Coordinates of C-alpha atoms in Angstrom, one line a residue:
M1 CA 0.0 0.0 0.0
R2 CA 2.8 2.4 0.7
S3 CA 4.2 2.0 -2.8
M4 CA 0.8 2.7 -4.3
L5 CA 0.5 5.9 -2.1
R6 CA 4.0 7.0 -3.2
G7 CA 3.1 6.4 -6.9
M8 CA -0.1 8.4 -6.6
L9 CA 1.6 11.4 -5.0
A10 CA 4.5 11.3 -7.5
A11 CA 2.1 11.3 -10.4
L12 CA 0.2 14.3 -8.9
F13 CA 3.3 16.3 -8.3
G14 CA 4.5 15.4 -11.8
T15 CA 1.6 17.2 -13.4
L16 CA 2.7 20.4 -11.8
V17 CA 6.0 20.5 -13.8
V18 CA 5.5 20.3 -17.5
L19 CA 8.3 22.0 -19.5
G20 CA 9.0 22.0 -23.3
A21 CA 11.9 23.0 -25.4
A22 CA 12.8 22.7 -29.1
A23 CA 16.2 22.8 -30.7
P24 CA 16.5 25.1 -33.7
A25 CA 16.6 23.5 -37.2
S26 CA 20.0 23.0 -38.7
A27 CA 21.1 23.5 -42.3
E28 CA 23.5 21.1 -44.1
A29 CA 27.1 22.2 -44.1
G30 CA 27.8 24.2 -47.2
D31 CA 24.3 25.7 -47.5
R32 CA 24.3 29.4 -48.5
I33 CA 21.8 32.3 -48.8
T34 CA 23.1 34.0 -51.9
N35 CA 20.8 37.0 -51.5
F36 CA 18.5 38.0 -48.6
A37 CA 16.2 40.9 -49.5
I38 CA 13.8 42.3 -46.9
D39 CA 11.2 45.1 -47.3
Y40 CA 9.7 46.8 -44.3
T41 CA 6.7 49.1 -44.7
I42 CA 5.8 51.0 -41.6
R43 CA 2.1 51.7 -41.4
P44 CA 0.6 54.8 -39.7
D45 CA -0.8 52.6 -36.9
G46 CA 2.7 51.4 -36.0
S47 CA 2.4 47.9 -37.4
V48 CA 4.9 46.8 -40.1
D49 CA 4.3 44.8 -43.2
V50 CA 7.3 42.6 -43.9
V51 CA 8.3 40.8 -47.2
E52 CA 11.4 38.6 -47.2
S53 CA 12.9 37.3 -50.5
I54 CA 15.4 34.5 -49.9
A55 CA 17.6 33.0 -52.6
Y56 CA 18.9 29.7 -51.2
Q57 CA 21.6 27.5 -52.5
F58 CA 21.7 24.0 -51.0
A59 CA 24.9 22.1 -50.6
S60 CA 23.4 19.0 -52.2
S61 CA 20.4 17.9 -54.2
G62 CA 17.4 16.0 -53.0
R63 CA 16.5 18.6 -50.2
H64 CA 13.0 19.4 -49.1
G65 CA 13.1 23.0 -48.0
I66 CA 14.2 25.5 -45.4
F67 CA 13.4 26.7 -41.9
R68 CA 12.8 30.3 -40.8
E69 CA 12.5 31.5 -37.2
L70 CA 10.6 34.6 -36.3
I71 CA 11.2 36.0 -32.8
T72 CA 8.1 36.7 -30.6
R73 CA 9.7 37.3 -27.2
Q74 CA 13.1 38.2 -25.8
P75 CA 14.7 40.2 -23.0
F76 CA 14.3 43.9 -23.3
G77 CA 18.0 44.8 -23.3
D78 CA 21.0 43.2 -21.6
G79 CA 20.5 42.6 -17.9
S80 CA 16.9 43.8 -18.1
E81 CA 14.2 42.4 -15.8
R82 CA 11.7 43.0 -18.5
D83 CA 10.8 41.2 -21.7
V84 CA 9.5 42.5 -25.0
R85 CA 6.9 40.7 -27.1
Y86 CA 6.2 40.9 -30.8
G87 CA 3.1 40.0 -32.7
I88 CA 3.4 37.9 -35.9
S89 CA 0.3 37.4 -38.1
D90 CA -0.8 36.9 -41.6
I91 CA 2.1 34.6 -42.5
D92 CA 2.2 33.6 -46.2
V93 CA 4.9 31.7 -48.1
Q94 CA 5.3 31.4 -51.8
S95 CA 7.9 29.9 -54.2
N96 CA 8.1 29.7 -57.9
D97 CA 10.6 26.9 -58.0
A98 CA 10.2 24.8 -54.9
P99 CA 7.4 23.3 -52.7
D100 CA 6.1 26.1 -50.5
D101 CA 3.9 24.3 -48.0
V102 CA 4.5 25.8 -44.6
E103 CA 4.1 24.3 -41.1
K104 CA 4.0 26.8 -38.2
S105 CA 5.0 25.8 -34.7
K106 CA 5.8 27.8 -31.5
H107 CA 9.0 27.2 -29.5
S108 CA 10.7 28.6 -26.4
K109 CA 14.0 28.5 -24.7
G110 CA 13.9 29.0 -21.0
F111 CA 11.2 31.4 -19.9
R112 CA 12.2 34.5 -21.8
H113 CA 12.8 33.5 -25.4
E114 CA 10.0 32.5 -27.7
W115 CA 9.7 32.2 -31.5
I116 CA 7.6 30.9 -34.3
E117 CA 9.3 28.3 -36.6
L118 CA 8.3 28.0 -40.2
Q119 CA 9.1 24.7 -41.8
I120 CA 8.9 25.4 -45.5
G121 CA 8.7 22.6 -48.0
D122 CA 7.0 19.3 -48.7
P123 CA 8.3 16.2 -46.7
D124 CA 7.1 14.0 -49.7
E125 CA 8.6 16.1 -52.4
T126 CA 12.2 17.1 -53.0
I127 CA 13.5 20.3 -54.8
S128 CA 14.6 20.0 -58.4
G129 CA 18.3 21.0 -58.4
D130 CA 20.2 22.7 -55.6
R131 CA 18.6 26.2 -55.7
A132 CA 15.3 27.6 -54.6
S133 CA 13.7 31.0 -53.9
Y134 CA 11.2 31.8 -51.3
R135 CA 8.9 34.8 -50.5
I136 CA 7.8 35.1 -46.9
S137 CA 5.4 37.8 -45.9
Y138 CA 3.8 38.7 -42.5
R139 CA 2.5 41.5 -40.3
L140 CA 4.7 42.6 -37.4
T141 CA 3.6 44.5 -34.3
G142 CA 5.5 45.8 -31.3
A143 CA 8.7 46.4 -33.2
L144 CA 8.7 50.2 -33.0
R145 CA 10.0 52.1 -30.0
T146 CA 10.3 55.8 -29.1
V147 CA 13.5 57.4 -28.1
N148 CA 13.4 61.0 -26.9
G149 CA 10.1 61.4 -28.5
V150 CA 11.2 60.1 -31.9
P151 CA 9.9 56.7 -33.3
E152 CA 12.4 54.2 -34.4
L153 CA 12.4 50.7 -36.0
Y154 CA 15.4 49.0 -34.3
W155 CA 15.3 45.4 -35.6
N156 CA 17.4 42.3 -36.2
A157 CA 16.3 41.9 -39.8
T158 CA 17.8 38.5 -40.7
G159 CA 17.8 36.9 -37.2
L160 CA 20.8 35.0 -35.8
G161 CA 19.5 31.5 -36.2
W162 CA 20.7 30.7 -39.7
D163 CA 23.2 27.8 -40.0
A164 CA 23.8 28.8 -43.6
A165 CA 26.2 31.6 -44.5
I166 CA 24.6 34.8 -46.1
D167 CA 26.4 36.3 -49.0
R168 CA 24.4 39.5 -49.3
V169 CA 21.7 41.3 -47.4
E170 CA 19.5 44.1 -48.8
V171 CA 17.0 45.8 -46.5
R172 CA 14.6 48.6 -47.5
V173 CA 12.4 50.5 -45.1
A174 CA 9.4 52.7 -46.2
A175 CA 7.5 54.9 -43.8
P176 CA 4.6 57.4 -44.2
E177 CA 6.9 60.5 -44.0
G178 CA 10.2 58.9 -44.9
V179 CA 13.2 58.0 -42.7
V180 CA 15.3 60.8 -41.1
A181 CA 18.2 58.7 -39.9
A182 CA 19.5 55.2 -40.5
D183 CA 22.2 52.9 -39.0
C184 CA 23.2 49.3 -39.8
Y185 CA 25.3 46.7 -37.9
Q186 CA 26.3 43.2 -39.0
G187 CA 28.0 40.2 -37.4
A188 CA 27.3 38.0 -34.4
A189 CA 25.2 39.1 -31.4
G190 CA 26.4 42.3 -29.9
S191 CA 28.6 43.2 -32.9
T192 CA 29.4 46.9 -33.5
Q193 CA 30.6 46.4 -37.1
T194 CA 28.8 48.8 -39.3
C195 CA 27.3 48.2 -42.7
Q196 CA 26.0 50.6 -45.3
A197 CA 22.9 52.7 -44.5
E198 CA 21.2 55.6 -46.3
A199 CA 18.1 57.5 -45.3
G200 CA 15.8 59.9 -47.2
R201 CA 12.2 61.0 -47.8
E202 CA 11.6 57.8 -49.9
G203 CA 12.8 55.6 -47.0
A204 CA 16.0 53.9 -46.1
T205 CA 18.3 51.2 -47.6
F206 CA 20.7 49.0 -45.9
T207 CA 23.3 46.6 -47.4
A208 CA 25.7 44.0 -45.9
A209 CA 27.8 41.2 -47.2
G210 CA 29.9 38.2 -46.2
L211 CA 28.0 37.0 -43.1
A212 CA 29.0 33.7 -41.6
A213 CA 26.5 31.2 -40.1
R214 CA 24.8 32.5 -36.9
Q215 CA 25.5 36.1 -38.0
G216 CA 22.9 38.7 -38.9
V217 CA 22.1 42.3 -39.8
T218 CA 20.5 44.8 -37.3
I219 CA 19.0 48.0 -38.7
S220 CA 17.9 51.3 -37.1
A221 CA 15.4 53.5 -39.0
T222 CA 14.3 56.7 -37.3
V223 CA 11.1 58.3 -38.6
P224 CA 9.7 61.8 -38.0
A225 CA 8.0 62.4 -34.7
G226 CA 4.3 62.1 -34.9
S227 CA 4.4 60.3 -38.2
V228 CA 3.2 57.0 -36.7
R229 CA 1.1 55.9 -33.8
N230 CA 1.6 53.1 -31.2
A231 CA 5.4 53.4 -31.5
E232 CA 5.9 51.7 -28.1
P233 CA 7.1 48.1 -27.5
D234 CA 4.9 45.6 -25.6
V235 CA 7.0 45.3 -22.5
V236 CA 6.2 42.7 -19.8
P237 CA 7.9 41.4 -16.6
A238 CA 10.6 38.9 -17.2
G239 CA 9.4 35.4 -17.9
T240 CA 9.6 33.0 -14.9
F241 CA 8.5 29.5 -14.2
A242 CA 5.5 30.8 -12.2
G243 CA 4.4 33.0 -15.1
Q244 CA 5.0 30.2 -17.6
A245 CA 2.9 27.8 -15.5
H246 CA 0.3 30.6 -14.8
L247 CA 0.9 30.2 -11.1
G248 CA -0.7 32.6 -8.7
P249 CA -2.6 32.6 -5.4
A250 CA -5.6 30.9 -6.9
T251 CA -3.8 28.3 -8.9
I252 CA -1.3 27.5 -6.1
G253 CA -4.1 27.2 -3.6
A254 CA -6.1 24.9 -5.9
S255 CA -2.9 22.8 -6.4
V256 CA -2.3 22.5 -2.7
L257 CA -5.9 21.6 -2.1
A258 CA -5.7 18.9 -4.8
V259 CA -2.6 17.5 -3.2
L260 CA -4.2 17.4 0.2
L261 CA -7.4 15.8 -1.1
T262 CA -5.4 13.2 -3.0
A263 CA -3.2 12.4 0.0
A264 CA -6.3 12.1 2.2
G265 CA -8.0 9.9 -0.3
A266 CA -4.9 7.7 -0.6
I267 CA -4.6 7.4 3.2
G268 CA -8.3 6.6 3.5
M269 CA -8.0 4.0 0.8
H270 CA -5.0 2.5 2.5
R271 CA -6.9 2.3 5.8
A272 CA -10.1 1.0 4.2
N273 CA -8.2 -1.8 2.6
R274 CA -6.7 -3.1 5.8
D275 CA -7.8 -6.6 7.1
R276 CA -10.7 -7.1 9.4
R277 CA -10.7 -9.2 12.6
Y278 CA -12.9 -10.0 15.5
A279 CA -12.5 -7.6 18.3
G280 CA -11.3 -8.7 21.7
V281 CA -9.9 -12.1 20.5
P282 CA -6.4 -13.1 19.3
P283 CA -5.8 -12.9 15.5
G284 CA -7.0 -16.1 13.7
V285 CA -9.8 -16.7 16.2
I286 CA -13.3 -17.0 14.6
E287 CA -15.8 -15.7 17.1
P288 CA -19.1 -14.8 15.3
S289 CA -20.5 -13.1 18.4
A290 CA -17.6 -10.6 18.6
P291 CA -17.8 -7.2 16.7
V292 CA -15.8 -7.0 13.4
V293 CA -13.2 -4.1 13.4
I294 CA -10.3 -2.9 11.2
D295 CA -7.1 -4.7 12.1
D296 CA -5.1 -2.2 14.2
I297 CA -2.6 -4.5 15.9
E298 CA 1.0 -3.3 15.6
R299 CA 3.0 -5.0 12.9
D300 CA 5.3 -6.9 15.4
A301 CA 2.6 -7.9 17.9
I302 CA 2.6 -11.7 18.5
P303 CA -0.4 -13.3 20.1
V304 CA 0.3 -15.6 23.1
R305 CA -2.4 -18.2 22.2
F306 CA -4.2 -19.3 19.1
N307 CA -7.5 -21.2 18.7
P308 CA -8.0 -23.9 17.9
P309 CA -5.2 -25.3 20.2
D310 CA -2.3 -27.3 18.9
L311 CA -3.5 -30.7 17.7
P312 CA -1.8 -33.6 15.9
P313 CA -2.2 -33.5 12.1
A314 CA -4.2 -36.7 12.2
V315 CA -6.8 -35.1 14.3

């Protein structure tokens, strides 16, 4: 009975801890993105329409497609106790020379990093040759921020999750009243290496080249004050286990109550399943006139006399 009780309690506590993680998809060694063109159109309401055009060269033939990761949550600056969330919607994928089926899935790492993974291609169909082009479009919200009263799109355009090298990156930003200032950085996370950036009333352009795997391009496009609305990020407290599990006074109280009720039930079941015996007589004695009770004799108690008395086997 004790082992059954332990098993029931372990199963109950096990339901309180459910964690999931997914490793990013990997490219084959030698894969390359020969050109990565991205167009951002900042709308007056602060949302951004994004179109990515990817020219991909596979290291071998017989491949099915590519993966693309779109960040939806991350820490709001180094050492910050806050996170920023981004909205991704209206995802569409097209290709003129490769299967363009797309499977979307949500992933997380720890409690503060979340992203959407796009698995592009058909698992039952391979690409003809070793090159393919893809057009990925989506609506992005929460990407703008305001610095000293001036809205800015400060964004890691390519992401840092590519296992393939990127030969060339071209980024264009259009805004309702143009772009007044532009900056560009390329390399690994935290890199200060600059890349080419130009701003004007028609928008801004950014170019970079020679990126190794796990490197990317970050852009900054400042637009005139008052030209867009909702130029504020969606900032929330840093992700924690309690937040991820939606733990609060109500949920914790309900969980504790469930544990206590389950433990009480298990103990009651254990007691209810104990042997019965006749009260007031030694174990093993059959006395129909005695009341029947739950056996509560200590484990090591040994009676001094049994009924019937010792008799030869023949009797």
